Coordinates of C-alpha atoms in Angstrom, one line a residue:
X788 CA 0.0 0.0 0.0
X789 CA 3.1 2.7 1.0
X790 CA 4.8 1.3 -2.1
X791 CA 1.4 2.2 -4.4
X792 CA 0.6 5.4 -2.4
X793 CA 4.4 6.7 -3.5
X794 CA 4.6 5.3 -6.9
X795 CA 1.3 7.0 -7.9
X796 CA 2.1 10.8 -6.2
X797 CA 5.8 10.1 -8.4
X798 CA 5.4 11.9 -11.6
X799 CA 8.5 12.7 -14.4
X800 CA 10.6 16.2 -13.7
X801 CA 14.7 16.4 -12.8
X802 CA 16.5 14.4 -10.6
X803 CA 15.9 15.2 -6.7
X804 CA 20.0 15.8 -6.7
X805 CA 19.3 18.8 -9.2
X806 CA 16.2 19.8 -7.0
X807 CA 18.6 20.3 -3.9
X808 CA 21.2 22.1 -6.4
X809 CA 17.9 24.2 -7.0
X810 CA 17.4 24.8 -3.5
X811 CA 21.5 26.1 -3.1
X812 CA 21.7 28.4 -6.3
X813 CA 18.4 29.9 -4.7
X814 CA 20.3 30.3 -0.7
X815 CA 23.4 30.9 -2.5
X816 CA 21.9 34.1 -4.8
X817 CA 19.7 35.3 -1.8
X818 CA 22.5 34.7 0.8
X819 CA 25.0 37.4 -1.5
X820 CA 21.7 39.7 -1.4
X821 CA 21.7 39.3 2.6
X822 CA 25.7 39.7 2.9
X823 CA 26.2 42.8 0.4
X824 CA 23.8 44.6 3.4
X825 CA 22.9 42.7 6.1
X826 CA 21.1 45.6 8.3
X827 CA 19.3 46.6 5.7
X828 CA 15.7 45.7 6.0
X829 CA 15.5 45.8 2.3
X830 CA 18.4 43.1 1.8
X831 CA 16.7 41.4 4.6
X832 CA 13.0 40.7 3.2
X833 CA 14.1 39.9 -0.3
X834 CA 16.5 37.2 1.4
X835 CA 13.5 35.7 3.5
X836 CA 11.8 35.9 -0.2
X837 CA 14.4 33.3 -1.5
X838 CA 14.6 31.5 1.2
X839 CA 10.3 30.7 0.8
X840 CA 11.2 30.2 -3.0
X841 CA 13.6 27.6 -1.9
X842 CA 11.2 25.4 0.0
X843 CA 9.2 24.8 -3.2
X844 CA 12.2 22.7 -4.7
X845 CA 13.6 21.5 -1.1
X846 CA 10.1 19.7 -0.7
X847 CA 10.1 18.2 -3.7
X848 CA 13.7 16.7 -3.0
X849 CA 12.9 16.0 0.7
X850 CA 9.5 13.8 -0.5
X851 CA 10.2 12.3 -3.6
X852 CA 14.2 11.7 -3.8
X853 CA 15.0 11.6 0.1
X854 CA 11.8 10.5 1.7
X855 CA 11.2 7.1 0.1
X856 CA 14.8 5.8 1.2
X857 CA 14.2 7.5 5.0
X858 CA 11.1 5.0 4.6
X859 CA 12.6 2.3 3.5
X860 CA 15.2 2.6 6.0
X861 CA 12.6 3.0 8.7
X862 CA 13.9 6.2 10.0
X863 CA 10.2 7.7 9.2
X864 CA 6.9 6.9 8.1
X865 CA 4.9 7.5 4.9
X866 CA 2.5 9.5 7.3
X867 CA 5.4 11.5 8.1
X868 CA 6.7 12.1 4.4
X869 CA 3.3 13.3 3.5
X870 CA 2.3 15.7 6.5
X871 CA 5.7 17.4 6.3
X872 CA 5.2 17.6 2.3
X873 CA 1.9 19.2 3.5
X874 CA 3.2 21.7 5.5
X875 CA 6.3 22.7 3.6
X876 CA 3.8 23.1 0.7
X877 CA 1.4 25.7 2.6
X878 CA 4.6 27.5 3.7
X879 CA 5.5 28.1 0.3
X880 CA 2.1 28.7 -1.1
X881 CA 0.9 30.4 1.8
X882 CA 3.8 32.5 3.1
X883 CA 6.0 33.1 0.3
X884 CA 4.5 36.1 -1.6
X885 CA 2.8 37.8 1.0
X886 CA 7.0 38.0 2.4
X887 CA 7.7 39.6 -1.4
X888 CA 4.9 42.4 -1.3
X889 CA 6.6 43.3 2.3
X890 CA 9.8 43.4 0.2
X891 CA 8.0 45.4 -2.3
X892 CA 6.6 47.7 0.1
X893 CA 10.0 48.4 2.0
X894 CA 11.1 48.6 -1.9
X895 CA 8.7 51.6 -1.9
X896 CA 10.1 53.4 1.3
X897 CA 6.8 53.3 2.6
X898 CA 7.9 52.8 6.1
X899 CA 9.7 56.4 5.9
X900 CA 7.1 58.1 3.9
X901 CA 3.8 57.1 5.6
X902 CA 4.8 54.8 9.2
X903 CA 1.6 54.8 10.4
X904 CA 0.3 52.7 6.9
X905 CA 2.9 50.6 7.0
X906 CA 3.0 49.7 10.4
X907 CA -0.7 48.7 10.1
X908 CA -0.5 47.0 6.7
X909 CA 2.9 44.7 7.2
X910 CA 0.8 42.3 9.5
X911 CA -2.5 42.8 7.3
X912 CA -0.5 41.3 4.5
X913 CA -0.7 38.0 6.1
X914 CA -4.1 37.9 7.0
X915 CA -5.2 36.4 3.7
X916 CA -2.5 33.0 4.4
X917 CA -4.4 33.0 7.6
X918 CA -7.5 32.8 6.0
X919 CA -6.4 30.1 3.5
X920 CA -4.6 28.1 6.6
X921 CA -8.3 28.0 8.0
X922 CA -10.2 26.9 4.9
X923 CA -7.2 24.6 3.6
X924 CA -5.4 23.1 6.5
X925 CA -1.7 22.7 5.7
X926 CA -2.0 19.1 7.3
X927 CA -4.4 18.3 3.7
X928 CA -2.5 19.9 0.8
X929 CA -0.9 16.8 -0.3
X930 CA -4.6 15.4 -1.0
X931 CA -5.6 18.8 -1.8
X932 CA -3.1 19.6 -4.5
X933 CA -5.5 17.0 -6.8
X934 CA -8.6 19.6 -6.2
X935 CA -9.3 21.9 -8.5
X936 CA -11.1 24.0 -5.9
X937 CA -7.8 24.0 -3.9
X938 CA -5.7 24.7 -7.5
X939 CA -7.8 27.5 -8.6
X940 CA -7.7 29.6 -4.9
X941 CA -4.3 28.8 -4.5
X942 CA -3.5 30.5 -8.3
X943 CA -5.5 33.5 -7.9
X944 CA -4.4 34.0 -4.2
X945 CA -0.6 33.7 -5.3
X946 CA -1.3 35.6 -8.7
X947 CA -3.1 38.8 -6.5
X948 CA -0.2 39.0 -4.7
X949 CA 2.2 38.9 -7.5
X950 CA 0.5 41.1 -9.6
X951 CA 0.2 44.0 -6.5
X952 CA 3.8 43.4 -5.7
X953 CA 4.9 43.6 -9.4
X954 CA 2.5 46.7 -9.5
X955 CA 4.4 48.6 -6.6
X956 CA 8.0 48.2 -8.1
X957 CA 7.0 49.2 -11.6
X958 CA 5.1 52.2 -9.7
X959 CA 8.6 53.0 -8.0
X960 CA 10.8 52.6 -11.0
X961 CA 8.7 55.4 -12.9
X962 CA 8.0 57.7 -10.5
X963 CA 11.9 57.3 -9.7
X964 CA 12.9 57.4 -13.4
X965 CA 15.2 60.1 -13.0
X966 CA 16.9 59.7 -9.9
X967 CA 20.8 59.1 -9.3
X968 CA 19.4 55.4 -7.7
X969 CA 17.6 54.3 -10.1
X970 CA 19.8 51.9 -12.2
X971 CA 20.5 50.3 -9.0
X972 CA 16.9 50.0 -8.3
X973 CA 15.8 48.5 -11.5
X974 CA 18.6 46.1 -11.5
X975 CA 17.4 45.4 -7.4
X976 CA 13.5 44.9 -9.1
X977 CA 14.7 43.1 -11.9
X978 CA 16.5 40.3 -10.0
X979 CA 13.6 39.4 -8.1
X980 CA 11.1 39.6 -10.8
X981 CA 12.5 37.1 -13.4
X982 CA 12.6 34.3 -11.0
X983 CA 9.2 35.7 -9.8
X984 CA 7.0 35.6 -12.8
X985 CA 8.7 32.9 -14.3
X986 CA 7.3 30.5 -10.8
X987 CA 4.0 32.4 -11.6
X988 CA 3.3 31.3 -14.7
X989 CA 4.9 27.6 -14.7
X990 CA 3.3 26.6 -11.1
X991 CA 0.2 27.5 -11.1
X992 CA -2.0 27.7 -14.6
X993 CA -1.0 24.2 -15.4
X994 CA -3.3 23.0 -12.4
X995 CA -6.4 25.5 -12.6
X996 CA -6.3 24.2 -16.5
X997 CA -5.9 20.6 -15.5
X998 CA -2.5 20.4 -18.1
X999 CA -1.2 17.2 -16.3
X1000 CA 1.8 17.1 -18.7
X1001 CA 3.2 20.4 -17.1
X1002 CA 3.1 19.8 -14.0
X1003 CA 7.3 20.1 -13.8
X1004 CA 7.5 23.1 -16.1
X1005 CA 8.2 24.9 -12.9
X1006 CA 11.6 22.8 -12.2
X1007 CA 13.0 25.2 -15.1
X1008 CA 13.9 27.5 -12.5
X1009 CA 17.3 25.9 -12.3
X1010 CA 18.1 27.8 -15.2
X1011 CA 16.2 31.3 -14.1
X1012 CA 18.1 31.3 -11.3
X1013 CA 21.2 30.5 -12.9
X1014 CA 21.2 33.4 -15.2
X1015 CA 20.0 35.3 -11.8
X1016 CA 23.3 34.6 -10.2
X1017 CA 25.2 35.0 -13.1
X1018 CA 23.4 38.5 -14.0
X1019 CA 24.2 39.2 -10.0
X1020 CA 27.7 38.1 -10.3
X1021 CA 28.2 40.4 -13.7
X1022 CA 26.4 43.7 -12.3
X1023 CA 28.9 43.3 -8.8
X1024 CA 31.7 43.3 -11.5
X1025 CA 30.6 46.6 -12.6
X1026 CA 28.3 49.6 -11.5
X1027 CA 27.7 47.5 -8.9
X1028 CA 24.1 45.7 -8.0
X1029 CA 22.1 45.4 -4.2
X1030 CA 24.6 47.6 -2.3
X1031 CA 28.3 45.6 -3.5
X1032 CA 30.7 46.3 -5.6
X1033 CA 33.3 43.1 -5.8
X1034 CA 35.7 45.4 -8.7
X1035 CA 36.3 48.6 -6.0
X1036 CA 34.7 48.2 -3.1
X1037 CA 31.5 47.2 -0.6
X1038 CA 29.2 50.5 -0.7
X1039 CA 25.8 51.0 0.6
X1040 CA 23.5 52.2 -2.3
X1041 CA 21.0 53.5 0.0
X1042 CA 22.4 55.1 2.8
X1043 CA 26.3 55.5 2.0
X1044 CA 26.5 59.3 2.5
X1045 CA 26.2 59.0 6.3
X1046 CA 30.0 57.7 6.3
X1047 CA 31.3 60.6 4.8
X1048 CA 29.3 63.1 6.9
X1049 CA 30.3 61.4 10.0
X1050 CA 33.8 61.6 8.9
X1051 CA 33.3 65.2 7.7
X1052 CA 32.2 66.0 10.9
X1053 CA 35.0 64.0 13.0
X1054 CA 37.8 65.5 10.7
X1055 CA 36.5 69.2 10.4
X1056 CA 36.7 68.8 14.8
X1057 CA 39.8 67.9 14.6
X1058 CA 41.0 70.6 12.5
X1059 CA 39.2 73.3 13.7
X1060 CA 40.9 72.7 17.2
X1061 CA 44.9 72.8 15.8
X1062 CA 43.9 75.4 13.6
X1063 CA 43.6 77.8 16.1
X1064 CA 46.5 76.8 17.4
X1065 CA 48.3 77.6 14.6
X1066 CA 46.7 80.9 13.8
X1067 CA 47.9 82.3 17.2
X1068 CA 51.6 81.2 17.2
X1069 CA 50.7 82.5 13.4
X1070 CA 50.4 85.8 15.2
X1071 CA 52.7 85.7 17.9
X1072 CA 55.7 84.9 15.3
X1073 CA 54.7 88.1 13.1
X1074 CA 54.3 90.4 16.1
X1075 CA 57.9 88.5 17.3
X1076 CA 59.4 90.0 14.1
X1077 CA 59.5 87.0 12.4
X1078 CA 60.0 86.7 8.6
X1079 CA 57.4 87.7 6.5
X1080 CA 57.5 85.0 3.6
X1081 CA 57.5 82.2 6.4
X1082 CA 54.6 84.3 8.1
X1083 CA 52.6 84.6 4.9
X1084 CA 53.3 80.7 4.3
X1085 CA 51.5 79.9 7.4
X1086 CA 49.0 82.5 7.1
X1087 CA 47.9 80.9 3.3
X1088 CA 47.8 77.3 4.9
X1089 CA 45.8 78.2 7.5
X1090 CA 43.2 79.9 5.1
X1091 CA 43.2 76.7 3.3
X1092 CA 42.4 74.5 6.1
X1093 CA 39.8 76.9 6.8
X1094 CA 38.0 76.6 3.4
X1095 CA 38.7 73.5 3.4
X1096 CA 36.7 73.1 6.4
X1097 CA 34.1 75.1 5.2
X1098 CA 33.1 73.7 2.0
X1099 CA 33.6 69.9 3.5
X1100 CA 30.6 70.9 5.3
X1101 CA 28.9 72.3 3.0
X1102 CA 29.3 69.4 0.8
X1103 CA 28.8 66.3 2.7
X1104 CA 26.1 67.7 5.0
X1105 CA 22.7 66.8 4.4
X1106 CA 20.7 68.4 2.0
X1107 CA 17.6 69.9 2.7
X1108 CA 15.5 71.4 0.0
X1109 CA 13.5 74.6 0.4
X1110 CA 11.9 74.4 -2.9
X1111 CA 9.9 77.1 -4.9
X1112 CA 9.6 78.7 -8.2
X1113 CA 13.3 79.5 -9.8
X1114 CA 13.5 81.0 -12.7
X1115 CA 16.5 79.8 -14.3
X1116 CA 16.5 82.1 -17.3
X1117 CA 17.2 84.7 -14.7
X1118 CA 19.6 82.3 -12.9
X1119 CA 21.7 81.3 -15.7
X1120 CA 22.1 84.4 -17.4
X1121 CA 23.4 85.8 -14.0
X1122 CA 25.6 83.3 -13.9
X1123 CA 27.2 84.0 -17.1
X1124 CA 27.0 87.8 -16.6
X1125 CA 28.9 86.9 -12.9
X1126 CA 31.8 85.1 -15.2
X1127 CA 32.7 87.4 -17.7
X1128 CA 32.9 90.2 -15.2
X1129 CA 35.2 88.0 -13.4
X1130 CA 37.3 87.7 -16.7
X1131 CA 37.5 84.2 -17.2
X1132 CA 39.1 82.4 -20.1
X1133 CA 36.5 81.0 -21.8
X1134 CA 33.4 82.6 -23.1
X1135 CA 30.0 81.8 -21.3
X1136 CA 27.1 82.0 -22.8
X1137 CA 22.6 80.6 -22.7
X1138 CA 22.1 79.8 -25.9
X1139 CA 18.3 78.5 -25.3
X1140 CA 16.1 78.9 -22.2
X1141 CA 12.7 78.5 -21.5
X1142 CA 10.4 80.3 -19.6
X1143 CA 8.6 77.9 -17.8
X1144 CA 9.9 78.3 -14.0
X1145 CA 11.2 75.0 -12.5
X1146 CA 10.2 74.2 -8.5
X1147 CA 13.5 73.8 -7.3
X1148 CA 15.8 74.8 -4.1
X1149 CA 17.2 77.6 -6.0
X1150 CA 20.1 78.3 -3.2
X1151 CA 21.4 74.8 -4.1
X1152 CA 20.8 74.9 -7.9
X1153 CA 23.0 77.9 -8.3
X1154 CA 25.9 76.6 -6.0
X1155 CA 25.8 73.1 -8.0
X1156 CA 25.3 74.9 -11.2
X1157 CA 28.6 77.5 -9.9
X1158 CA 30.7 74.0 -9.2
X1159 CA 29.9 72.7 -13.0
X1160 CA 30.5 76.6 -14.5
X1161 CA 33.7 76.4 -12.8
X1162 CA 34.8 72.9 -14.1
X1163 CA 33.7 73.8 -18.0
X1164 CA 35.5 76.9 -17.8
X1165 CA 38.8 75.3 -16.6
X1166 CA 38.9 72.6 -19.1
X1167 CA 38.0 74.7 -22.0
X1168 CA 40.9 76.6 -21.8
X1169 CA 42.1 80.1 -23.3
X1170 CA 39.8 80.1 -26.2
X1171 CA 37.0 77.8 -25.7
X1172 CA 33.2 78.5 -25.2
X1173 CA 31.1 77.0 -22.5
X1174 CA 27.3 76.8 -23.6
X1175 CA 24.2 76.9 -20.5
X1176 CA 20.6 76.1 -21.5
X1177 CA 17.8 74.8 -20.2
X1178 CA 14.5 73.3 -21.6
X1179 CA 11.2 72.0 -19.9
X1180 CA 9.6 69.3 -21.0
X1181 CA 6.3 68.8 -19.5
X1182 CA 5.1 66.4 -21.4
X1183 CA 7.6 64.2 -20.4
X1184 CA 7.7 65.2 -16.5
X1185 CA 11.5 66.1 -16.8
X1186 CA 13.4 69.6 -17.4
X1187 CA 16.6 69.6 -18.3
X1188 CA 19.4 72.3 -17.8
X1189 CA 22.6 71.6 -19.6
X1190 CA 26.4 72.7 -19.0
X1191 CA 28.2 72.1 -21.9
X1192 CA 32.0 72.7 -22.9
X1193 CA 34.1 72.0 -26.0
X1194 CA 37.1 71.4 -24.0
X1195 CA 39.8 68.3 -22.9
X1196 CA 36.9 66.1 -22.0
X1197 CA 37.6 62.7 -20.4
X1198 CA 37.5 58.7 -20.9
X1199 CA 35.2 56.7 -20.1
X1200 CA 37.0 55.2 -17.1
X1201 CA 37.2 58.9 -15.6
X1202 CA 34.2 59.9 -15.9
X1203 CA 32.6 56.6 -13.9
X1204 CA 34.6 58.3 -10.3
X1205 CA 34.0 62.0 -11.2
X1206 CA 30.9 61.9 -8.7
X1207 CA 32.5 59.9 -5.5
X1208 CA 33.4 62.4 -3.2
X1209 CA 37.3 63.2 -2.8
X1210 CA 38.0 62.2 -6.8
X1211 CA 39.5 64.6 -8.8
X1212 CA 42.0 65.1 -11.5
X1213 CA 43.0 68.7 -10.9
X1214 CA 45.8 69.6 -9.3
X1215 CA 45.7 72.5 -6.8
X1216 CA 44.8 73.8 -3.1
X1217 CA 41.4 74.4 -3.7
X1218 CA 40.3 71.2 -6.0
X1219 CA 38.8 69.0 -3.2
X1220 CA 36.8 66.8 -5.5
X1221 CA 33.9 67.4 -3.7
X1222 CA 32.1 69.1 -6.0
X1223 CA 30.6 67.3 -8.5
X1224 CA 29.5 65.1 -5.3
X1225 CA 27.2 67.7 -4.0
X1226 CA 25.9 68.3 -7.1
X1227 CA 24.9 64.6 -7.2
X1228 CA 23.6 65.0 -3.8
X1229 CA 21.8 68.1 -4.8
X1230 CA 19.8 66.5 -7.7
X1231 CA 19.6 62.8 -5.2
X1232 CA 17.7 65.4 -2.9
X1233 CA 15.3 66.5 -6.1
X1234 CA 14.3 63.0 -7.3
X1235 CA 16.6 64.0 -9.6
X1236 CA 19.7 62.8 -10.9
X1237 CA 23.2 64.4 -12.9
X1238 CA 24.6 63.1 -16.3
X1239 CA 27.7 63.2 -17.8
X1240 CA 28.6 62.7 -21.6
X1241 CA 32.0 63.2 -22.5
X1242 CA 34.6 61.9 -24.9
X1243 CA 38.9 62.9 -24.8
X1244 CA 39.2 66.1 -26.7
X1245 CA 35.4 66.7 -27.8
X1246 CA 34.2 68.5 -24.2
X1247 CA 32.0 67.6 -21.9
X1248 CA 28.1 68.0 -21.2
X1249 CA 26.8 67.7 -18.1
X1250 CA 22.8 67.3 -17.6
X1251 CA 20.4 68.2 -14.6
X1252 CA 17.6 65.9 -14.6
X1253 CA 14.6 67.4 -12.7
X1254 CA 10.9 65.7 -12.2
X1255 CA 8.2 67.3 -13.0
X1256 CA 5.2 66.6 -11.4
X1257 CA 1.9 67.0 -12.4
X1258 CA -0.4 69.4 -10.5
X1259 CA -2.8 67.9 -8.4
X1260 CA -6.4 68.5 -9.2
X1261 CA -8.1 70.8 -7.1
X1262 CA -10.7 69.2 -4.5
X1263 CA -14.5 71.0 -4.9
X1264 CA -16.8 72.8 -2.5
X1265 CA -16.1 72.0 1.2
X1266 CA -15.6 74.6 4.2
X1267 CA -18.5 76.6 2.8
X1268 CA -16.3 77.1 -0.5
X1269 CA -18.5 78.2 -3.6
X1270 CA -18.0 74.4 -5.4
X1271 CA -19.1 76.5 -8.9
X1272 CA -15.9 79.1 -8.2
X1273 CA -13.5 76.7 -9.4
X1274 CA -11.6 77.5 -5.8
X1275 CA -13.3 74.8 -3.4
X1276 CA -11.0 72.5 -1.3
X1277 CA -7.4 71.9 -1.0
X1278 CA -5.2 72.0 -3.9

């Protein structure tokens, strides 16, 4: 009878060793997720993600490859194979995607835009496997898995959740189009998704159709997940993909500034203390007589180390946006006015702007815009031109403001650092390489982000990326407002 009972639940697919390789790949892919950030809650849900997708092939290997010899052996029963087949299986139909739309949602930063929601609605996510534990008890699913009942609520429970968490990440990636994070976002969404839909559409249809002879398709995600870890492996190579970096070094994408302002703030103490210091022997030595070249010497590094100072917190400090109306036609044209007064080498000129007004912080869109004016104007040269514009694009949510040069330019391999802070390729007192850092922080701050397109000896353009929203339709009537004046409610 056990003998019957096992041959007739056997069906064809892979070999139970290549189920358990299944089950590693999937720890070993979700495990490098964990490690490249491991107090991130982020890194942390998508890792308890895989670790549900990996009970799906560590069942099958436990029950039909492991289990009949444990039988045979008499280390267990047949009643013991099939309850814990049963309850592995509601795990993994029960548990697993709820666990991915809590990904999805940290995904979404909803826990730092709206807390109260989304300490309400984490636990709510799980109500509906509560619900299902109730009407199918995960003792049953081995028997219920041949109900068609049981096939077609399973399926449309797991495809709900699928499609709401595929609908939040594909709501992030647009709204976030522009921003300096987003490549490492959409590589982030994309790695989860493949495996993902591909589980959704070989698992479940199959048995809501009643297709018998696919009921393995699904084992095919030993080769998703395959190119998963190898796609992993290849983006860690280069820009870098779920906070690591294995070519440079181990980075956080989402928080990584902190370090640098903590160390702004430790090193800036430090100086500012022995600075004094040396400013007042600085002063004791010229009112001592002392000579004036080795006076003036001191006096110069001292002014460096205080604008050094100065600008390192400017730079690495958080940025915090006052936005309103700018007009950058104004704002550019000053600009260009400011440098020919000042002399400079190359020419500066707006050769198109438009007059839409962009909602903006204005105090930090001139400063960043000053930082790139000053770089095109130093690698143009005596007799080169340096170009500002800027175009709105409503129908496309963006504006763009451009600073262009036709001067040295740079490789490719330079221009991949030219936004870390500390990298620069000037020599000098005052070259920090801060600069085009805060400018990446400024347009990070914006929902924004700052590109570069430059090739050795053909210039250099650098592009500000701003979203922009659309206006919100004003709410009617309300608050005794006149709902036929066009004025009622809120905006």
């Amino acid at each position: 009878m056990e003998q019957t009972a096992w041959t007739g639940v056997m069906m064809d697919g892979l070999p139970g060793e290549m189920l358990l390789v299944l089950a590693f790949l999937l720890w070993m892919v979700f495990g490098l997720i964990l490690v490249s950030n491991p107090r991130n809650p982020l890194n942390q849900w998508c890792f308890a993600s895989g670790m549900l997708f990996s009970v799906g092939a560590l069942k099958e290997f436990i029950f039909y490859s492991l289990g009949p010899k444990l039988v045979q052996k008499g280390i267990w029963t047949a009643a013991f194979s099939n309850a814990l087949y049963s309850v592995l299986s509601a795990v993994f139909y029960y548990l697993t995607m709820p666990t991915v739309v809590v990904f999805c949602l940290y995904f979404h930063r909803l826990g730092q835009t709206n807390r109260c929601l989304f300490r309400h609605l984490r636990p709510m996510v799980y109500l509906p496997a509560l619900a299902m534990a109730i009407i199918f008890p995960c003792t049953r699913i081995l028997s219920l898995q041949h109900e068609t009942a049981f096939c077609l609520a399973v399926g449309i429970y797991n495809w709900c959740y699928g499609l709401a968490g595929t609908g939040i990440l594909i709501h992030v990636l647009i709204s976030e189009r522009l921003s300096a994070n987003f490549r490492q976002r959409s590589l982030a969404a994309v790695s989860l998704l493949v495996p993902l839909w591909f589980w959704m559409l070989s698992a479940f249809p199959y048995h809501a159709l009643g297709i018998p002879n696919l009921s393995k398709v699904w084992q095919l995600n030993l080769v998703v997940i395959l190119f998963v870890l190898f796609y992993y492996i290849y983006h860690a190579f280069r820009g870098g993909i779920w906070g690591i970096r294995f070519r440079r070094e181990t980075y956080d994408w989402s928080s990584g500034k902190q370090v640098l302002q903590k160390n702004a703030q430790f090193v800036n103490h430090a100086l500012k203390n022995d600075l004094a210091k040396i400013e007042w022997c600085t002063d004791f030595l010229a009112a001592q007589g002392a000579s004036a070249r080795e006076v003036e010497i001191l006096r110069r590094s001292a002014s460096h180390l205080k604008e050094f100072i100065s600008r390192t917190q400017l730079y690495s400090q958080e940025i915090t946006l006052a936005p309103e109306a700018c007009d950058v036609g104004m704002l550019l044209q000053g600009l260009a006015e400011e440098h020919a007064l000042a002399g400079t080498r190359a020419a500066v000129r707006v050769v198109c702007c438009d007059s839409e007004p962009l909602l903006c912080d204005g105090a930090h869109l001139e400063e960043a815009l000053r930082n790139l004016l000053l770089n095109a104007v130093d690698a143009a040269g005596e007799k080169g031109e340096v170009t500002l514009s800027y175009c709105s694009l409503p129908n496309r949510r963006r504006a763009v403001i451009t600073v262009s040069d036709n001067g040295c330019g740079m490789d490719a391999e330079t221009a991949k650092y030219i936004f870390e802070p500390y990298y620069t390729t000037k020599n000098g007192e005052k070259n920090l390489g801060l600069g085009l850092y805060y400018c990446w922080n400024v347009m990070n701050a914006h929902g924004g982000s700052i590109r570069v397109s430059s090739e050795p000896g053909a210039g250099s353009t650098f592009m500000l990326l701003f979203p922009i929203k659309r206006p919100k339709r004003k709410k009617e009537a309300g608050n005794g407002a006149d709902p036929h004046s066009g004025r009622g409610g809120r905006p």
